[in-house]
Tab-separated table of C-alpha atoms and ligand atoms in Angstrom:
chain	number	residue	atom	x	y	z
Q	10	MET	CA	81.467	102.626	100.483
Q	11	ALA	CA	81.848	100.669	103.887
Q	12	HIS	CA	83.799	99.657	105.926
Q	13	THR	CA	84.272	96.947	109.331
Q	14	SER	CA	84.607	98.637	112.008
Q	15	GLN	CA	88.642	97.679	113.728
Q	16	THR	CA	88.001	97.264	117.866
Q	17	PRO	CA	91.241	98.234	119.628
Q	18	THR	CA	93.554	95.873	121.614
Q	19	LYS	CA	93.396	97.830	124.786
Q	20	THR	CA	90.828	100.571	126.060
Q	21	SER	CA	93.427	102.580	127.239
Q	22	TYR	CA	96.753	104.724	125.665
Q	23	ASP	CA	98.618	107.917	126.336
Q	24	ILE	CA	97.714	109.476	123.965
Q	25	VAL	CA	94.965	108.931	121.056
Q	26	ILE	CA	95.106	110.793	117.480
Q	27	ILE	CA	91.609	111.345	115.619
Q	28	GLY	CA	91.941	110.870	112.231
Q	29	GLY	CA	94.849	109.567	110.536
Q	30	ALA	CA	96.005	111.481	107.288
Q	31	ILE	CA	99.892	112.902	106.883
Q	32	MET	CA	99.163	114.945	110.479
Q	33	GLY	CA	98.563	111.604	112.077
Q	34	ALA	CA	100.838	109.771	110.286
Q	35	SER	CA	103.258	111.765	110.675
Q	36	THR	CA	103.461	113.187	114.383
Q	37	ALA	CA	102.552	108.834	115.022
Q	38	TRP	CA	105.443	108.165	113.606
Q	39	PHE	CA	107.772	111.399	115.110
Q	40	LEU	CA	105.930	109.837	118.608
Q	41	SER	CA	107.348	106.135	117.946
Q	42	GLN	CA	110.551	107.714	116.865
Q	43	ASP	CA	110.976	109.580	120.454
Q	44	ALA	CA	113.943	107.470	122.655
Q	45	ASP	CA	112.424	109.054	125.575
Q	46	PHE	CA	108.369	108.007	125.231
Q	47	ASP	CA	107.405	104.333	125.188
Q	48	GLY	CA	103.814	105.501	125.637
Q	49	ARG	CA	100.832	103.750	123.987
Q	50	VAL	CA	99.306	105.402	120.582
Q	51	LEU	CA	96.136	105.031	118.658
Q	52	VAL	CA	95.300	106.709	115.641
Q	53	VAL	CA	91.567	106.358	115.466
Q	54	GLU	CA	90.929	106.784	111.284
Q	55	LYS	CA	87.326	106.583	109.718
Q	56	ASP	CA	88.706	105.767	106.241
Q	57	VAL	CA	91.723	104.343	105.686
Q	58	SER	CA	90.916	104.442	101.698
Q	59	TYR	CA	91.524	107.672	102.598
Q	60	ALA	CA	89.427	108.867	99.750
Q	61	ASN	CA	88.031	112.498	100.548
Q	62	CYS	CA	90.800	113.548	102.874
Q	63	SER	CA	92.792	116.780	102.230
Q	64	THR	CA	95.783	114.545	101.647
Q	65	MET	CA	93.995	112.907	98.750
Q	66	HIS	CA	92.900	115.617	96.637
Q	67	THR	CA	96.393	117.059	96.707
Q	68	ASN	CA	98.760	119.257	93.965
Q	69	GLY	CA	101.627	117.711	95.812
Q	70	CYS	CA	104.484	120.523	96.273
Q	71	MET	CA	106.206	122.914	98.428
Q	72	ARG	CA	106.975	126.364	98.096
Q	73	GLN	CA	109.952	128.440	100.252
Q	74	GLN	CA	107.462	131.688	99.049
Q	75	PHE	CA	105.838	132.714	102.338
Q	76	SER	CA	106.183	135.758	103.872
Q	77	THR	CA	106.835	134.605	107.259
Q	78	GLU	CA	110.673	133.227	108.278
Q	79	LEU	CA	108.330	130.554	110.412
Q	80	ASN	CA	106.213	129.096	107.635
Q	81	VAL	CA	109.601	129.273	105.085
Q	82	ARG	CA	111.850	127.783	108.202
Q	83	ILE	CA	109.452	124.670	107.797
Q	84	SER	CA	110.262	124.597	104.355
Q	85	GLN	CA	113.549	124.131	104.435
Q	86	PHE	CA	112.357	121.572	107.440
Q	87	ALA	CA	110.109	120.198	104.582
Q	88	ALA	CA	112.460	119.657	101.667
Q	89	ASP	CA	115.336	118.760	103.470
Q	90	PHE	CA	113.378	116.136	105.182
Q	91	VAL	CA	112.292	114.684	101.819
Q	92	LYS	CA	115.518	114.473	99.390
Q	93	ASN	CA	117.375	112.403	102.686
Q	94	LEU	CA	114.016	110.175	103.751
Q	95	PRO	CA	115.955	107.443	103.574
Q	96	ASP	CA	118.064	108.948	106.321
Q	97	TYR	CA	115.655	110.224	108.261
Q	98	MET	CA	113.971	107.240	108.390
Q	99	GLY	CA	116.964	104.662	109.094
Q	100	ASP	CA	115.246	102.297	106.684
Q	101	PRO	CA	117.002	101.680	104.126
Q	102	ARG	CA	113.408	99.893	102.350
Q	103	VAL	CA	112.193	103.913	101.875
Q	104	PRO	CA	112.480	105.637	99.097
Q	105	GLN	CA	115.222	108.406	97.825
Q	106	LEU	CA	113.364	110.496	96.932
Q	107	SER	CA	113.487	113.762	95.001
Q	108	ILE	CA	111.653	117.911	94.629
Q	109	ARG	CA	111.063	118.834	91.271
Q	110	SER	CA	112.124	122.081	91.643
Q	111	PHE	CA	110.187	124.332	88.556
Q	112	GLY	CA	109.091	126.818	91.426
Q	113	TYR	CA	106.164	128.394	92.257
Q	114	MET	CA	106.001	132.275	89.515
Q	115	TYR	CA	103.777	134.107	90.880
Q	116	LEU	CA	102.300	137.157	88.734
Q	117	ALA	CA	101.207	140.044	89.873
Q	118	ASP	CA	99.328	142.900	87.587
Q	119	ASN	CA	99.127	145.401	90.462
Q	120	GLU	CA	101.306	148.203	92.291
Q	121	ALA	CA	99.991	146.982	95.549
Q	122	PHE	CA	100.543	143.158	95.143
Q	123	ALA	CA	104.107	143.550	93.284
Q	124	ASP	CA	104.874	145.438	96.941
Q	125	ILE	CA	103.952	142.075	98.663
Q	126	LEU	CA	105.618	140.261	96.799
Q	127	ARG	CA	109.064	142.349	97.111
Q	128	ALA	CA	108.703	142.057	100.818
Q	129	ASN	CA	107.570	138.461	100.861
Q	130	GLN	CA	111.438	138.112	99.304
Q	131	LEU	CA	112.827	140.075	101.587
Q	132	VAL	CA	112.195	138.002	104.543
Q	133	GLN	CA	112.923	134.623	102.387
Q	134	ARG	CA	115.813	135.885	101.388
Q	135	ALA	CA	117.004	136.318	104.036
Q	136	ALA	CA	115.847	133.564	105.918
Q	137	GLY	CA	117.811	131.433	103.292
Q	138	ALA	CA	115.065	130.713	99.957
Q	139	ALA	CA	116.465	131.684	96.535
Q	140	THR	CA	113.819	133.252	95.343
Q	141	GLN	CA	114.300	135.847	92.757
Q	142	LEU	CA	112.146	139.003	91.219
Q	143	MET	CA	111.653	139.364	87.120
Q	144	SER	CA	110.647	141.771	85.778
Q	145	ALA	CA	107.793	141.179	83.094
Q	146	GLU	CA	110.355	141.441	79.794
Q	147	GLU	CA	112.646	138.324	81.787
Q	148	ILE	CA	109.894	136.402	82.482
Q	149	GLN	CA	108.971	136.563	78.936
Q	150	ARG	CA	112.665	135.797	78.295
Q	151	HIS	CA	112.782	132.564	80.773
Q	152	TYR	CA	109.672	131.564	79.614
Q	153	PRO	CA	108.215	132.524	76.678
Q	154	PHE	CA	105.190	130.678	76.441
Q	155	TYR	CA	103.517	133.430	79.071
Q	156	ASN	CA	101.609	136.243	78.152
Q	157	VAL	CA	102.921	139.410	80.246
Q	158	ASP	CA	100.867	142.181	78.602
Q	159	ASP	CA	99.046	143.132	82.273
Q	160	ILE	CA	102.848	141.772	84.098
Q	161	LEU	CA	103.981	144.033	86.434
Q	162	LEU	CA	106.036	141.422	88.731
Q	163	GLY	CA	106.742	138.094	88.902
Q	164	SER	CA	108.441	136.180	92.035
Q	165	ILE	CA	110.078	132.570	91.364
Q	166	ASN	CA	111.718	130.204	93.795
Q	167	LEU	CA	114.237	127.684	91.559
Q	168	VAL	CA	115.985	125.577	94.486
Q	169	ASP	CA	113.425	123.192	96.706
Q	170	GLU	CA	109.934	124.609	95.591
Q	171	GLY	CA	107.966	122.097	93.634
Q	172	LEU	CA	106.550	118.498	93.321
Q	173	TRP	CA	107.335	115.350	95.561
Q	174	ASP	CA	106.453	111.983	96.262
Q	175	ALA	CA	103.964	112.646	99.616
Q	176	THR	CA	102.278	109.507	98.961
Q	177	ALA	CA	105.427	107.875	99.356
Q	178	VAL	CA	106.626	110.121	102.876
Q	179	PHE	CA	102.794	109.090	104.218
Q	180	GLU	CA	103.014	105.436	103.460
Q	181	ALA	CA	106.664	105.622	104.733
Q	182	TRP	CA	105.453	106.796	107.999
Q	183	ARG	CA	102.532	104.864	108.947
Q	184	ARG	CA	104.142	101.815	108.426
Q	185	SER	CA	107.012	102.866	110.385
Q	186	ALA	CA	104.934	103.447	113.424
Q	187	ARG	CA	103.089	100.674	113.135
Q	188	GLU	CA	106.359	98.837	112.903
Q	189	ASN	CA	107.201	100.681	116.397
Q	190	GLY	CA	104.123	99.946	117.909
Q	191	VAL	CA	101.409	103.371	116.240
Q	192	GLU	CA	98.524	100.594	116.508
Q	193	PHE	CA	96.224	102.478	114.023
Q	194	VAL	CA	92.525	101.615	113.890
Q	195	GLU	CA	89.246	102.007	110.587
Q	196	ASN	CA	86.946	103.171	113.099
Q	197	GLU	CA	85.480	106.887	114.271
Q	198	VAL	CA	85.365	109.187	116.761
Q	199	VAL	CA	82.081	109.838	117.790
Q	200	ALA	CA	82.059	111.168	121.194
Q	201	ILE	CA	84.974	113.214	123.229
Q	202	THR	CA	83.679	112.487	127.509
Q	203	LYS	CA	85.955	115.266	129.976
Q	204	ASN	CA	86.129	115.319	133.972
Q	205	VAL	CA	83.352	116.688	135.948
Q	206	ALA	CA	85.255	120.308	135.936
Q	207	GLY	CA	85.922	119.538	132.194
Q	208	SER	CA	89.954	120.988	132.467
Q	209	ARG	CA	91.143	117.506	131.430
Q	210	VAL	CA	89.025	114.725	128.839
Q	211	GLU	CA	89.243	111.737	130.109
Q	212	SER	CA	87.680	109.007	127.097
Q	213	VAL	CA	87.315	109.287	123.710
Q	214	THR	CA	83.755	106.739	121.910
Q	215	LEU	CA	83.961	105.332	118.946
Q	216	LYS	CA	81.229	104.309	115.866
Q	217	SER	CA	81.693	101.338	116.944
Q	218	GLY	CA	80.724	101.102	120.936
Q	219	GLU	CA	84.179	100.729	122.720
Q	220	VAL	CA	85.142	104.101	125.555
Q	221	ILE	CA	88.786	104.607	125.238
Q	222	ALA	CA	90.729	105.879	128.280
Q	223	CYS	CA	93.639	108.783	126.807
Q	224	GLY	CA	96.173	110.529	128.489
Q	225	GLN	CA	96.986	112.894	126.075
Q	226	VAL	CA	94.686	113.675	122.607
Q	227	LEU	CA	95.456	115.198	119.318
Q	228	ASN	CA	92.672	116.554	116.797
Q	229	ALA	CA	94.094	115.806	113.338
Q	230	SER	CA	90.678	115.092	111.467
Q	231	GLY	CA	91.491	117.516	108.452
Q	232	PRO	CA	88.715	119.735	107.760
Q	233	ARG	CA	86.316	117.855	109.655
Q	234	ALA	CA	88.620	119.505	112.793
Q	235	ALA	CA	85.943	121.618	113.999
Q	236	ARG	CA	83.057	119.428	114.283
Q	237	THR	CA	85.765	117.079	116.393
Q	238	ALA	CA	86.416	119.843	118.788
Q	239	ARG	CA	83.157	120.170	119.138
Q	240	MET	CA	82.791	117.015	120.539
Q	241	ALA	CA	85.199	118.298	123.623
Q	242	GLY	CA	82.627	121.227	123.704
Q	243	ILE	CA	85.501	123.661	122.144
Q	244	ASP	CA	84.981	126.172	118.947
Q	245	ILE	CA	87.859	126.481	116.449
Q	246	PRO	CA	87.501	128.266	113.118
Q	247	VAL	CA	88.381	125.683	110.566
Q	248	GLU	CA	85.635	124.618	107.564
Q	249	PRO	CA	85.795	122.139	104.862
Q	250	ARG	CA	85.612	124.727	101.576
Q	251	LYS	CA	86.225	123.220	97.676
Q	252	ARG	CA	89.188	123.028	96.484
Q	253	TYR	CA	88.748	121.322	92.283
Q	254	SER	CA	91.859	120.244	90.331
Q	255	TRP	CA	91.884	119.461	86.249
Q	256	VAL	CA	94.676	117.387	85.084
Q	257	PHE	CA	94.621	118.344	80.978
Q	258	LYS	CA	96.527	117.139	78.336
Q	259	ALA	CA	97.740	119.776	75.876
Q	260	GLU	CA	98.163	119.458	71.841
Q	261	ARG	CA	101.130	121.302	72.135
Q	262	PRO	CA	103.159	120.906	74.779
Q	263	LEU	CA	105.008	123.841	76.441
Q	264	ASP	CA	108.757	123.592	75.267
Q	265	ARG	CA	110.199	123.543	78.533
Q	266	ASP	CA	109.191	123.289	82.892
Q	267	LEU	CA	105.653	124.924	83.945
Q	268	PRO	CA	106.704	126.789	86.932
Q	269	LEU	CA	103.475	125.773	89.645
Q	270	THR	CA	102.034	129.296	87.801
Q	271	ILE	CA	99.558	131.662	90.690
Q	272	ASP	CA	97.046	133.632	87.797
Q	273	PRO	CA	96.697	136.849	89.106
Q	274	SER	CA	93.213	135.279	88.799
Q	275	GLY	CA	93.824	132.789	91.443
Q	276	ILE	CA	93.825	129.863	89.175
Q	277	HIS	CA	97.015	128.091	89.306
Q	278	VAL	CA	98.801	125.152	86.577
Q	279	ARG	CA	101.411	123.975	86.252
Q	280	GLU	CA	104.410	121.068	85.332
Q	281	ASN	CA	103.244	117.909	85.604
Q	282	GLY	CA	105.086	116.048	83.418
Q	283	GLY	CA	104.282	113.529	79.917
Q	284	GLY	CA	102.544	116.363	77.807
Q	285	THR	CA	99.999	117.088	81.329
Q	286	TYR	CA	99.117	120.164	83.756
Q	287	HIS	CA	97.821	120.162	86.835
Q	288	CYS	CA	95.467	122.704	87.386
Q	289	GLY	CA	93.579	124.543	90.023
Q	290	GLY	CA	90.526	126.929	91.714
Q	291	HIS	CA	87.568	127.632	93.406
Q	292	THR	CA	84.445	129.542	93.281
Q	293	GLU	CA	83.686	133.213	94.033
Q	294	PRO	CA	82.155	133.009	96.973
Q	295	ASP	CA	83.536	130.486	98.746
Q	296	PRO	CA	81.523	128.820	100.539
Q	297	ALA	CA	82.004	126.570	103.783
Q	298	VAL	CA	80.475	123.306	102.282
Q	299	ASP	CA	79.112	120.309	103.454
Q	300	TYR	CA	81.742	117.619	105.340
Q	301	ASP	CA	80.589	114.848	102.659
Q	302	ASP	CA	80.377	116.834	99.235
Q	303	PHE	CA	82.699	116.565	96.816
Q	304	THR	CA	80.631	117.132	93.984
Q	305	MET	CA	81.873	118.918	90.680
Q	306	ASP	CA	80.950	121.989	88.968
Q	307	TYR	CA	81.657	120.587	85.444
Q	308	SER	CA	81.247	124.458	84.143
Q	309	LEU	CA	83.956	125.698	86.396
Q	310	TRP	CA	86.042	124.927	83.910
Q	311	GLU	CA	84.927	125.813	80.495
Q	312	SER	CA	83.124	129.440	81.642
Q	313	HIS	CA	86.119	130.106	83.669
Q	314	VAL	CA	88.888	128.317	83.963
Q	315	TRP	CA	90.431	127.412	80.535
Q	316	PRO	CA	89.098	131.498	79.539
Q	317	ILE	CA	92.079	132.118	82.098
Q	318	LEU	CA	94.586	129.760	80.777
Q	319	ALA	CA	94.786	130.511	77.578
Q	320	THR	CA	94.407	134.011	77.331
Q	321	ARG	CA	97.504	133.791	80.343
Q	322	ILE	CA	99.343	130.520	77.548
Q	323	PRO	CA	97.719	131.126	74.709
Q	324	GLN	CA	99.675	127.620	73.855
Q	325	PHE	CA	96.313	126.133	76.209
Q	326	GLU	CA	93.870	127.306	73.528
Q	327	ALA	CA	94.185	123.469	72.388
Q	328	ILE	CA	93.922	120.828	75.543
Q	329	LYS	CA	91.828	118.600	76.863
Q	330	VAL	CA	90.389	117.577	80.584
Q	331	THR	CA	90.864	113.878	81.365
Q	332	HIS	CA	90.749	114.381	85.303
Q	333	GLU	CA	89.059	116.550	87.693
Q	334	TRP	CA	87.757	115.978	91.551
Q	335	ALA	CA	87.009	117.809	93.738
Q	336	GLY	CA	88.634	118.268	97.159
Q	337	HIS	CA	88.683	119.888	100.888
Q	338	TYR	CA	90.628	122.602	102.441
Q	339	ALA	CA	90.900	122.279	106.069
Q	340	MET	CA	90.381	126.187	106.115
Q	341	ASN	CA	91.123	128.330	108.712
Q	342	THR	CA	89.353	131.590	108.548
Q	343	PHE	CA	90.963	133.372	111.291
Q	344	ASP	CA	94.227	134.346	109.494
Q	345	HIS	CA	94.849	131.044	106.637
Q	346	ASN	CA	97.864	129.414	109.036
Q	347	ALA	CA	98.594	125.713	111.652
Q	348	ILE	CA	96.284	125.673	114.549
Q	349	MET	CA	98.971	124.097	117.112
Q	350	GLY	CA	99.701	123.205	120.794
Q	351	PRO	CA	96.723	122.899	123.942
Q	352	HIS	CA	93.556	123.777	124.591
Q	353	HIS	CA	93.682	126.684	127.195
Q	354	GLU	CA	91.483	125.078	128.977
Q	355	VAL	CA	91.181	121.634	128.151
Q	356	GLU	CA	94.933	121.420	128.994
Q	357	ASN	CA	95.617	117.449	127.484
Q	358	PHE	CA	93.068	118.430	123.852
Q	359	PHE	CA	95.741	119.215	121.727
Q	360	PHE	CA	95.734	120.343	117.932
Q	361	LEU	CA	96.708	120.148	114.544
Q	362	ASN	CA	94.596	122.012	112.388
Q	363	GLY	CA	93.865	124.514	109.698
Q	364	PHE	CA	96.697	123.466	106.790
Q	365	SER	CA	94.367	125.765	104.240
Q	366	GLY	CA	96.460	124.862	101.514
Q	367	HIS	CA	99.608	123.687	102.625
Q	368	GLY	CA	99.859	120.964	104.924
Q	369	LEU	CA	101.044	118.823	102.911
Q	370	GLN	CA	104.296	120.235	102.902
Q	371	GLN	CA	104.305	121.268	106.451
Q	372	SER	CA	103.884	117.470	108.324
Q	373	PRO	CA	107.279	116.586	108.439
Q	374	ALA	CA	108.275	120.119	110.823
Q	375	MET	CA	104.314	119.447	112.918
Q	376	GLY	CA	104.441	116.124	112.843
Q	377	ARG	CA	107.500	116.414	114.688
Q	378	GLY	CA	107.144	119.837	117.021
Q	379	THR	CA	103.700	118.218	118.117
Q	380	ALA	CA	105.361	114.723	119.133
Q	381	GLU	CA	107.360	117.298	121.612
Q	382	LEU	CA	105.478	119.413	123.243
Q	383	LEU	CA	103.585	115.584	123.584
Q	384	VAL	CA	106.156	114.105	124.950
Q	385	HIS	CA	108.428	117.361	126.435
Q	386	GLY	CA	105.697	120.098	127.088
Q	387	ALA	CA	107.784	122.181	125.183
Q	388	TYR	CA	108.926	122.884	121.204
Q	389	ARG	CA	112.191	121.189	120.931
Q	390	SER	CA	113.685	121.753	117.625
Q	391	LEU	CA	111.631	124.453	115.858
Q	392	ASP	CA	109.667	126.854	118.104
Q	393	LEU	CA	106.590	126.794	116.791
Q	394	SER	CA	104.621	128.291	119.426
Q	395	PRO	CA	103.092	131.219	117.591
Q	396	PHE	CA	101.483	129.048	115.982
Q	397	ASN	CA	99.599	128.115	119.382
Q	398	TYR	CA	95.855	128.037	119.909
Q	399	ASP	CA	95.585	131.153	121.898
Q	400	ARG	CA	96.702	132.973	119.576
Q	401	ILE	CA	93.087	132.245	118.593
Q	402	VAL	CA	91.980	133.465	122.242
Q	403	ALA	CA	93.262	136.518	122.226
Q	404	GLY	CA	92.812	137.417	118.751
Q	405	ARG	CA	96.082	137.256	117.397
Q	406	PRO	CA	96.008	136.571	113.882
Q	407	ILE	CA	99.289	135.517	112.339
Q	408	ILE	CA	98.922	137.212	108.516
Q	409	GLU	CA	100.432	134.922	106.273
Q	410	ASN	CA	99.938	136.566	103.276
Q	411	ALA	CA	101.594	134.670	100.623
Q	412	VAL	CA	98.400	132.310	100.441
Q	413	ILE	CA	96.947	129.716	97.278
N	29	FAD	C1	93.238	120.318	96.366
N	29	FAD	C2	94.460	120.592	97.091
N	29	FAD	C3	95.054	120.713	96.895
N	29	FAD	C4	96.482	120.976	98.194
N	29	FAD	N1	97.982	121.217	97.454
N	29	FAD	C5	98.791	121.518	98.305
N	29	FAD	C6	99.898	121.169	98.416
N	29	FAD	O1	100.240	121.976	96.928
N	29	FAD	N2	101.054	121.777	99.007
N	29	FAD	C7	100.910	121.386	100.108
N	29	FAD	O2	101.639	121.566	100.974
N	29	FAD	N3	99.629	121.229	100.370
N	29	FAD	C8	98.199	121.225	99.857
N	29	FAD	N4	96.972	121.329	100.031
N	29	FAD	C9	96.761	121.093	102.040
N	29	FAD	C10	97.524	119.981	101.616
N	29	FAD	O3	96.371	118.755	101.020
N	29	FAD	C11	96.504	119.129	103.341
N	29	FAD	O4	96.773	120.191	104.157
N	29	FAD	C12	97.355	118.149	104.415
N	29	FAD	O5	97.014	117.278	103.240
N	29	FAD	C13	95.920	117.726	105.374
N	29	FAD	O6	96.538	116.876	106.031
N	29	FAD	P1	95.223	116.362	107.187
N	29	FAD	O7	96.071	115.035	107.491
N	29	FAD	O8	95.441	117.672	108.483
N	29	FAD	O9	93.833	115.926	106.705
N	29	FAD	P2	93.399	115.471	106.162
N	29	FAD	O10	94.001	114.646	104.725
N	29	FAD	O11	92.046	116.014	105.310
N	29	FAD	O12	93.661	113.768	107.567
N	29	FAD	C14	91.446	114.269	108.181
N	29	FAD	C15	92.250	112.478	108.449
N	29	FAD	O13	91.336	112.532	109.890
N	29	FAD	C16	89.505	111.802	109.218
N	29	FAD	N5	88.921	111.869	110.600
N	29	FAD	C17	87.926	112.831	110.404
N	29	FAD	N6	87.379	112.833	111.837
N	29	FAD	C18	87.546	111.548	112.012
N	29	FAD	C19	87.025	111.128	113.454
N	29	FAD	N7	85.887	111.935	114.100
N	29	FAD	N8	87.247	109.774	113.486
N	29	FAD	C20	88.388	109.313	112.678
N	29	FAD	N9	88.965	109.834	111.350
N	29	FAD	C21	88.917	110.404	111.459
N	29	FAD	C22	89.349	111.618	107.867
N	29	FAD	O14	88.691	110.715	108.111
N	29	FAD	C23	90.993	112.153	107.443
N	29	FAD	O15	91.307	110.529	106.987
N	29	FAD	C24	95.860	121.186	99.362
N	29	FAD	C25	95.241	120.345	99.435
N	29	FAD	C26	93.826	121.056	98.492
N	29	FAD	C27	92.482	120.374	98.820
């Protein structure tokens, strides 16, 4: 659907954020809360229906089960933020939220992956997460609906791990940021102009023709991150990868909550409430796709996904798909982790990109950290500098092996 472009009220802003979905909104809100900052912030979002952004295609879950301590800490902040939303936002209109903590159940069918789960559990527990390892017999006892014939080990955490209402948080951030003076416009950044030396961005050009001067610019463009960076002559290893989702109704629902189960095949499925379940998967190979390609692969369910589900959970022999859609991960092909901080040469160009399949839960910590960096020049709460763009230049990946 075509939308009418909105014109910003000014021709110059201290900070221009390109992309107004969950990452752009989080950063805008944290900026609007900083008592040391009274600068002008513009958020440019090309489609305020948000129909195709990652944020609206998500599975909506958070987990503590990561393989790096920093990612665990980031999710811990997310859990605290979500559970105490009215306090954090200082706004009684904001709903009290909870996390439906059915846990993520990682299943290992080989020793190599079982070893990874064991190593991850040590990292997670040291950081304060409640991850438990389970033998096949224990899994069977607690979750009798699984077929565990091929399973060696499971890993699950039932504290602050499961489903949460990200849409409520997203809406609260946008409303509050706007009320605090952040300007949101529906428009598209189509060009970025640097100074002669190439060391600073001077302005962004909008699709409607206006040239907007900016002190700092933040790339929060999701799967389009590389396209936005290229406007400033910058490369970033992020590409759109298709992720398919199916919601189905079971003829005989399970008698207890289904954890977000990560089958060894890569297919994942979780409780969705009311006798329905939410499943996700992708094709193999898994190529980059066009930014606007959201076509569904209808054969994938019948030929690949359903047989795997019905083998893992025989009760899912009799199910009916009620909704299905394709969305995009902003896949960081370098190391699957966030890409943040300033560019090493274009000093006022900042990244908030590459969140692959875990950006929703990272949005509170990453928005907070990015706001700190933009205003104070350094992270103040959680040190997120390991995620800085310069690791890519240096060829120094942070391997996160708990990727979905
Ligand atoms: C199927 C699926 C399941 C997922 N499940 C989970 C999950 O369970 N838990 C979790 O934590 N994460 C999950 N994720 C990942 C999470 O949804 C994303 O990491 C997160 O939403 C990224 O937010 P974003 O704001 O960076 O990007 P997006 O939501 O994609 O937003 C980017 C915005 O930028 C705008 N934009 C782009 N270019 C321009 C431009 N030039 N000018 C103006 N605007 C522009 C776009 O219109 C878009 O609205 C999932 C993702 C998918 C696809």
